[in-house]
Amino acid sequence: KTKTAMGARTLRKMIEQPLIHKGAIQDRLDAVEMLKDNLMAREELREYMNSIYDLERLTMKVSYRTANPRDLISFKTSIQYLPYIKDILAQFSKGVLAKMAESLDTLEDLHELLESSIEEDPPIPIKEGGIIKEGFDEEIDHLKKAKTDGKTWLAELEEREREKTGIKNLKVKYNKVFGYYIEIPKGNAGRAPMNYIRKQTLVNAERFITDELKAFEREMFSAESEMLAIEERIYAGLVEAVLAQAAAIQRTANFFDELSLVACWLCLRTRENFRC
């Protein structure tokens, strides 16, 4: 009944390879007793540990460069609680728990980097884009603004073409197959201006393009392609930044192994009916 997957693996290892030195056994039992006697600290630790993802496996994915953006969000979510856990453990003045408080690296610089860079609910595939937060990179912000301005331009184009042609139900649309186009209902297709180039005939409508719309499309596609390339480059840098602290992250994972294990022994000793 460990609180984390990492703790479960460590518990199994400890049962298969139990401690054999009296001093180490006593240190662990003392830590269990401290948590037993401090209900508030124990409940707070349980609450925070419930939100910790499997840091060992996340680090493994990062090391193989297979971590997707949501993996990094899971990692960020886990390490954001480290300062609070450290403060709770700092209440204990001696023994294993005090040593844990002293040795715990809260990884706050890494959390700050991920907090400022990655959207809270990013897509899983990197190539979909929309990963990097506004304000993190000036180039991406500029390209995002160009896309926003482009939507405004399309709305203005639609209104302008309606007024010019007198076709009130003319629409400017987009799909992934044909790109941007002007759609006119079948009954009004004959009123299309000479500069409209027929692109597709549907049952109820005709679709057209113009040189102006094609130029806009090239500009938008270029901006989208450039933005995706920049996001991929930035994301690769974020993965490397996490990997650069792999040793510290592994120590933190080991810390959670031990803490979850102590809490689990508490359940076993006191026979309390809850998940530790």
CSV table of C-alpha atoms in Angstrom, one decimal:
chain,number,residue,atom,x,y,z
A,1,LYS,CA,0.0,0.0,0.0
A,2,THR,CA,2.8,2.4,-0.9
A,3,LYS,CA,1.6,5.8,-2.1
A,4,THR,CA,3.8,5.8,-5.2
A,5,ALA,CA,4.8,3.3,-7.9
A,6,MET,CA,8.5,4.0,-7.0
A,7,GLY,CA,7.8,3.1,-3.4
A,8,ALA,CA,6.1,-0.2,-4.4
A,9,ARG,CA,9.2,-1.3,-6.3
A,10,THR,CA,11.4,-0.3,-3.4
A,11,LEU,CA,9.2,-2.2,-0.9
A,12,ARG,CA,9.4,-5.3,-3.0
A,13,LYS,CA,13.2,-5.0,-3.1
A,14,MET,CA,13.4,-4.4,0.7
A,15,ILE,CA,11.3,-7.5,1.4
A,16,GLU,CA,13.4,-9.6,-0.9
A,17,GLN,CA,16.6,-8.1,0.5
A,18,PRO,CA,15.8,-7.0,4.1
A,19,LEU,CA,18.0,-4.9,6.3
A,20,ILE,CA,20.3,-7.0,8.5
A,21,HIS,CA,22.0,-4.3,10.6
A,22,LYS,CA,20.3,-3.5,13.9
A,23,GLY,CA,21.2,0.2,13.6
A,24,ALA,CA,19.6,0.7,10.2
A,25,ILE,CA,16.5,-1.3,11.2
A,26,GLN,CA,16.2,0.9,14.3
A,27,ASP,CA,16.6,4.1,12.3
A,28,ARG,CA,13.7,3.1,10.0
A,29,LEU,CA,11.5,2.1,13.0
A,30,ASP,CA,12.3,5.5,14.6
A,31,ALA,CA,11.2,7.3,11.4
A,32,VAL,CA,8.0,5.2,11.4
A,33,GLU,CA,7.3,6.1,15.0
A,34,MET,CA,7.8,9.8,14.3
A,35,LEU,CA,5.3,9.8,11.5
A,36,LYS,CA,2.9,7.8,13.7
A,37,ASP,CA,3.1,10.4,16.4
A,38,ASN,CA,2.7,13.4,14.1
A,39,LEU,CA,-0.7,13.0,12.5
A,40,MET,CA,-0.7,16.4,10.7
A,41,ALA,CA,2.7,15.9,9.1
A,42,ARG,CA,1.8,12.3,8.1
A,43,GLU,CA,-1.5,13.4,6.4
A,44,GLU,CA,0.2,16.3,4.6
A,45,LEU,CA,2.9,14.0,3.3
A,46,ARG,CA,0.3,11.5,2.1
A,47,GLU,CA,-1.6,14.2,0.3
A,48,TYR,CA,1.5,15.5,-1.6
A,49,MET,CA,2.8,12.1,-2.4
A,50,ASN,CA,-0.5,11.2,-4.0
A,51,SER,CA,0.3,13.6,-6.8
A,52,ILE,CA,3.8,12.3,-7.5
A,53,TYR,CA,4.2,10.6,-10.8
A,54,ASP,CA,6.8,7.8,-11.4
A,55,LEU,CA,9.9,9.9,-11.6
A,56,GLU,CA,12.2,7.0,-12.4
A,57,ARG,CA,10.2,6.1,-15.5
A,58,LEU,CA,9.8,9.7,-16.6
A,59,THR,CA,13.5,10.1,-16.3
A,60,MET,CA,14.1,7.0,-18.4
A,61,LYS,CA,11.8,8.4,-21.1
A,62,VAL,CA,13.7,11.7,-21.1
A,63,SER,CA,17.1,9.8,-21.3
A,64,TYR,CA,15.9,8.0,-24.4
A,65,ARG,CA,14.4,11.2,-25.8
A,66,THR,CA,11.0,9.7,-26.1
A,67,ALA,CA,9.3,11.9,-23.5
A,68,ASN,CA,6.4,13.8,-24.9
A,69,PRO,CA,5.2,17.3,-23.7
A,70,ARG,CA,2.6,15.8,-21.3
A,71,ASP,CA,5.4,13.7,-19.8
A,72,LEU,CA,7.2,16.9,-18.9
A,73,ILE,CA,4.0,18.4,-17.5
A,74,SER,CA,3.7,15.3,-15.3
A,75,PHE,CA,7.3,15.8,-14.2
A,76,LYS,CA,6.7,19.4,-13.5
A,77,THR,CA,3.6,18.6,-11.5
A,78,SER,CA,5.5,16.1,-9.4
A,79,ILE,CA,8.5,18.4,-8.5
A,80,GLN,CA,6.3,21.4,-7.7
A,81,TYR,CA,5.5,19.8,-4.3
A,82,LEU,CA,9.1,19.2,-3.3
A,83,PRO,CA,9.6,22.5,-1.3
A,84,TYR,CA,6.4,21.7,0.7
A,85,ILE,CA,7.6,18.2,1.4
A,86,LYS,CA,11.0,19.5,2.5
A,87,ASP,CA,9.3,21.9,4.9
A,88,ILE,CA,7.3,19.2,6.5
A,89,LEU,CA,10.3,16.9,7.0
A,90,ALA,CA,12.2,19.9,8.4
A,91,GLN,CA,9.9,19.7,11.4
A,92,PHE,CA,11.8,16.6,12.5
A,93,SER,CA,15.0,17.4,14.3
A,94,LYS,CA,16.8,14.1,14.1
A,95,GLY,CA,16.9,10.7,12.5
A,96,VAL,CA,16.1,9.5,9.0
A,97,LEU,CA,13.4,12.1,8.3
A,98,ALA,CA,15.7,15.0,9.3
A,99,LYS,CA,18.4,13.6,7.0
A,100,MET,CA,15.8,13.4,4.2
A,101,ALA,CA,15.0,17.1,4.7
A,102,GLU,CA,18.6,18.1,4.5
A,103,SER,CA,19.4,16.0,1.4
A,104,LEU,CA,16.2,16.7,-0.6
A,105,ASP,CA,16.9,18.8,-3.8
A,106,THR,CA,13.7,20.7,-4.5
A,107,LEU,CA,14.7,21.2,-8.2
A,108,GLU,CA,13.0,24.7,-8.2
A,109,ASP,CA,15.0,26.0,-11.1
A,110,LEU,CA,13.9,23.1,-13.3
A,111,HIS,CA,10.3,23.6,-12.2
A,112,GLU,CA,10.5,27.3,-13.0
A,113,LEU,CA,11.8,26.5,-16.5
A,114,LEU,CA,9.0,24.0,-17.3
A,115,GLU,CA,6.4,26.2,-15.7
A,116,SER,CA,7.3,29.2,-17.9
A,117,SER,CA,7.8,27.2,-21.1
A,118,ILE,CA,5.2,24.5,-21.7
A,119,GLU,CA,1.4,24.9,-22.0
A,120,GLU,CA,-0.6,23.2,-19.2
A,121,ASP,CA,-2.5,20.9,-21.6
A,122,PRO,CA,-0.2,20.5,-24.6
A,123,PRO,CA,-0.8,18.0,-27.5
A,124,ILE,CA,1.0,14.7,-27.2
A,125,PRO,CA,2.7,14.8,-30.6
A,126,ILE,CA,5.4,17.5,-30.8
A,127,LYS,CA,4.7,18.1,-34.5
A,128,GLU,CA,1.2,19.4,-33.7
A,129,GLY,CA,2.6,22.5,-32.3
A,130,GLY,CA,0.9,24.6,-29.6
A,131,ILE,CA,3.4,23.4,-27.0
A,132,ILE,CA,5.3,26.6,-25.9
A,133,LYS,CA,3.7,29.2,-23.7
A,134,GLU,CA,3.3,32.8,-24.8
A,135,GLY,CA,6.1,35.0,-23.4
A,136,PHE,CA,8.7,32.3,-23.4
A,137,ASP,CA,10.1,32.9,-26.9
A,138,GLU,CA,9.9,36.1,-28.9
A,139,GLU,CA,10.0,34.5,-32.3
A,140,ILE,CA,7.1,32.2,-31.5
A,141,ASP,CA,5.1,35.1,-30.0
A,142,HIS,CA,5.6,37.1,-33.2
A,143,LEU,CA,4.5,34.2,-35.4
A,144,LYS,CA,1.4,33.6,-33.2
A,145,LYS,CA,0.5,37.2,-33.5
A,146,ALA,CA,0.8,36.9,-37.3
A,147,LYS,CA,-1.7,34.0,-37.2
A,148,THR,CA,-4.1,36.0,-35.1
A,149,ASP,CA,-3.7,39.0,-37.4
A,150,GLY,CA,-4.3,36.6,-40.3
A,151,LYS,CA,-7.7,35.6,-38.9
A,152,THR,CA,-8.6,39.2,-38.7
A,153,TRP,CA,-7.5,39.7,-42.3
A,154,LEU,CA,-9.6,36.8,-43.5
A,155,ALA,CA,-12.7,38.2,-41.8
A,156,GLU,CA,-12.0,41.6,-43.4
A,157,LEU,CA,-11.5,39.9,-46.8
A,158,GLU,CA,-14.8,38.1,-46.5
A,159,GLU,CA,-16.7,41.3,-45.7
A,160,ARG,CA,-14.9,43.2,-48.5
A,161,GLU,CA,-15.7,40.5,-51.1
A,162,ARG,CA,-19.3,40.4,-50.0
A,163,GLU,CA,-19.7,44.1,-50.5
A,164,LYS,CA,-17.8,44.0,-53.9
A,165,THR,CA,-19.8,41.1,-55.3
A,166,GLY,CA,-23.1,41.8,-53.6
A,167,ILE,CA,-23.2,38.1,-52.6
A,168,LYS,CA,-24.2,38.2,-48.9
A,169,ASN,CA,-23.7,34.5,-48.3
A,170,LEU,CA,-20.1,34.4,-49.7
A,171,LYS,CA,-17.7,32.8,-47.2
A,172,VAL,CA,-13.9,32.5,-46.9
A,173,LYS,CA,-13.1,29.1,-45.6
A,174,TYR,CA,-10.2,26.7,-45.0
A,175,ASN,CA,-9.6,22.9,-44.9
A,176,LYS,CA,-6.4,20.8,-44.9
A,177,VAL,CA,-7.0,19.4,-48.4
A,178,PHE,CA,-7.7,22.6,-50.3
A,179,GLY,CA,-6.3,25.3,-48.1
A,180,TYR,CA,-8.0,28.7,-48.1
A,181,TYR,CA,-10.8,29.3,-50.6
A,182,ILE,CA,-13.9,31.5,-51.3
A,183,GLU,CA,-17.2,29.6,-51.3
A,184,ILE,CA,-20.2,30.8,-53.2
A,185,PRO,CA,-23.6,29.1,-53.2
A,186,LYS,CA,-24.5,27.5,-56.6
A,187,GLY,CA,-27.2,30.0,-57.4
A,188,ASN,CA,-24.8,32.9,-57.1
A,189,ALA,CA,-21.8,31.3,-58.7
A,190,GLY,CA,-22.4,33.1,-62.0
A,191,ARG,CA,-21.8,36.4,-60.2
A,192,ALA,CA,-18.2,35.5,-59.3
A,193,PRO,CA,-15.7,38.2,-60.5
A,194,MET,CA,-13.3,37.6,-63.3
A,195,ASN,CA,-10.3,37.3,-60.9
A,196,TYR,CA,-11.9,34.4,-59.1
A,197,ILE,CA,-10.3,31.1,-60.2
A,198,ARG,CA,-12.6,28.0,-59.9
A,199,LYS,CA,-11.0,25.4,-57.6
A,200,GLN,CA,-13.8,22.9,-56.9
A,201,THR,CA,-17.4,22.3,-57.8
A,202,LEU,CA,-19.8,20.9,-55.1
A,203,VAL,CA,-23.4,20.0,-55.3
A,204,ASN,CA,-24.6,23.2,-53.7
A,205,ALA,CA,-21.6,25.5,-54.1
A,206,GLU,CA,-18.6,26.6,-56.0
A,207,ARG,CA,-15.2,27.2,-54.5
A,208,PHE,CA,-12.7,29.7,-55.8
A,209,ILE,CA,-9.3,31.1,-55.1
A,210,THR,CA,-7.7,34.5,-55.9
A,211,ASP,CA,-4.1,35.5,-56.3
A,212,GLU,CA,-4.5,37.6,-53.1
A,213,LEU,CA,-5.8,34.6,-51.1
A,214,LYS,CA,-3.0,32.3,-52.5
A,215,ALA,CA,-0.3,34.8,-51.4
A,216,PHE,CA,-1.9,34.9,-47.9
A,217,GLU,CA,-2.0,31.1,-47.8
A,218,ARG,CA,1.8,30.9,-48.6
A,219,GLU,CA,2.5,33.4,-45.9
A,220,MET,CA,0.4,31.5,-43.3
A,221,PHE,CA,1.9,28.1,-44.2
A,222,SER,CA,5.4,29.5,-44.0
A,223,ALA,CA,4.7,31.0,-40.6
A,224,GLU,CA,3.2,27.7,-39.4
A,225,SER,CA,6.1,25.7,-40.6
A,226,GLU,CA,8.6,28.1,-39.1
A,227,MET,CA,6.8,28.1,-35.7
A,228,LEU,CA,6.7,24.3,-35.6
A,229,ALA,CA,10.5,24.2,-36.3
A,230,ILE,CA,11.2,26.7,-33.5
A,231,GLU,CA,8.9,24.8,-31.1
A,232,GLU,CA,10.7,21.5,-31.9
A,233,ARG,CA,14.1,23.1,-31.3
A,234,ILE,CA,13.0,24.7,-28.0
A,235,TYR,CA,11.3,21.4,-26.8
A,236,ALA,CA,14.5,19.5,-27.6
A,237,GLY,CA,16.4,22.0,-25.4
A,238,LEU,CA,13.9,21.5,-22.6
A,239,VAL,CA,14.5,17.8,-22.7
A,240,GLU,CA,18.2,18.3,-22.6
A,241,ALA,CA,17.8,20.7,-19.6
A,242,VAL,CA,15.9,18.0,-17.7
A,243,LEU,CA,18.5,15.4,-18.7
A,244,ALA,CA,21.3,17.6,-17.5
A,245,GLN,CA,19.9,17.2,-14.0
A,246,ALA,CA,19.2,13.4,-14.3
A,247,ALA,CA,21.5,12.6,-11.3
A,248,ALA,CA,19.6,15.1,-9.0
A,249,ILE,CA,16.3,13.7,-10.3
A,250,GLN,CA,17.4,10.2,-9.6
A,251,ARG,CA,18.3,11.2,-6.0
A,252,THR,CA,14.9,12.7,-5.7
A,253,ALA,CA,13.3,9.5,-7.0
A,254,ASN,CA,15.3,7.5,-4.4
A,255,PHE,CA,14.1,10.0,-1.7
A,256,PHE,CA,10.5,9.2,-2.6
A,257,ASP,CA,11.3,5.5,-2.6
A,258,GLU,CA,12.5,5.7,1.0
A,259,LEU,CA,9.7,8.1,2.2
A,260,SER,CA,7.0,6.0,0.7
A,261,LEU,CA,8.5,2.9,2.2
A,262,VAL,CA,8.6,4.5,5.7
A,263,ALA,CA,5.0,5.5,5.3
A,264,CYS,CA,4.1,2.0,4.2
A,265,TRP,CA,5.8,0.4,7.2
A,266,LEU,CA,3.7,2.7,9.3
A,267,CYS,CA,0.5,1.2,7.8
A,268,LEU,CA,1.8,-2.3,8.5
A,269,ARG,CA,2.8,-1.6,12.1
A,270,THR,CA,-0.3,0.3,13.1
A,271,ARG,CA,-2.7,-1.7,10.9
A,272,GLU,CA,-4.4,1.5,9.7
A,273,ASN,CA,-6.8,0.9,6.9
A,274,PHE,CA,-5.7,3.5,4.4
A,275,ARG,CA,-3.3,3.8,1.5
A,276,CYS,CA,0.0,5.4,2.6
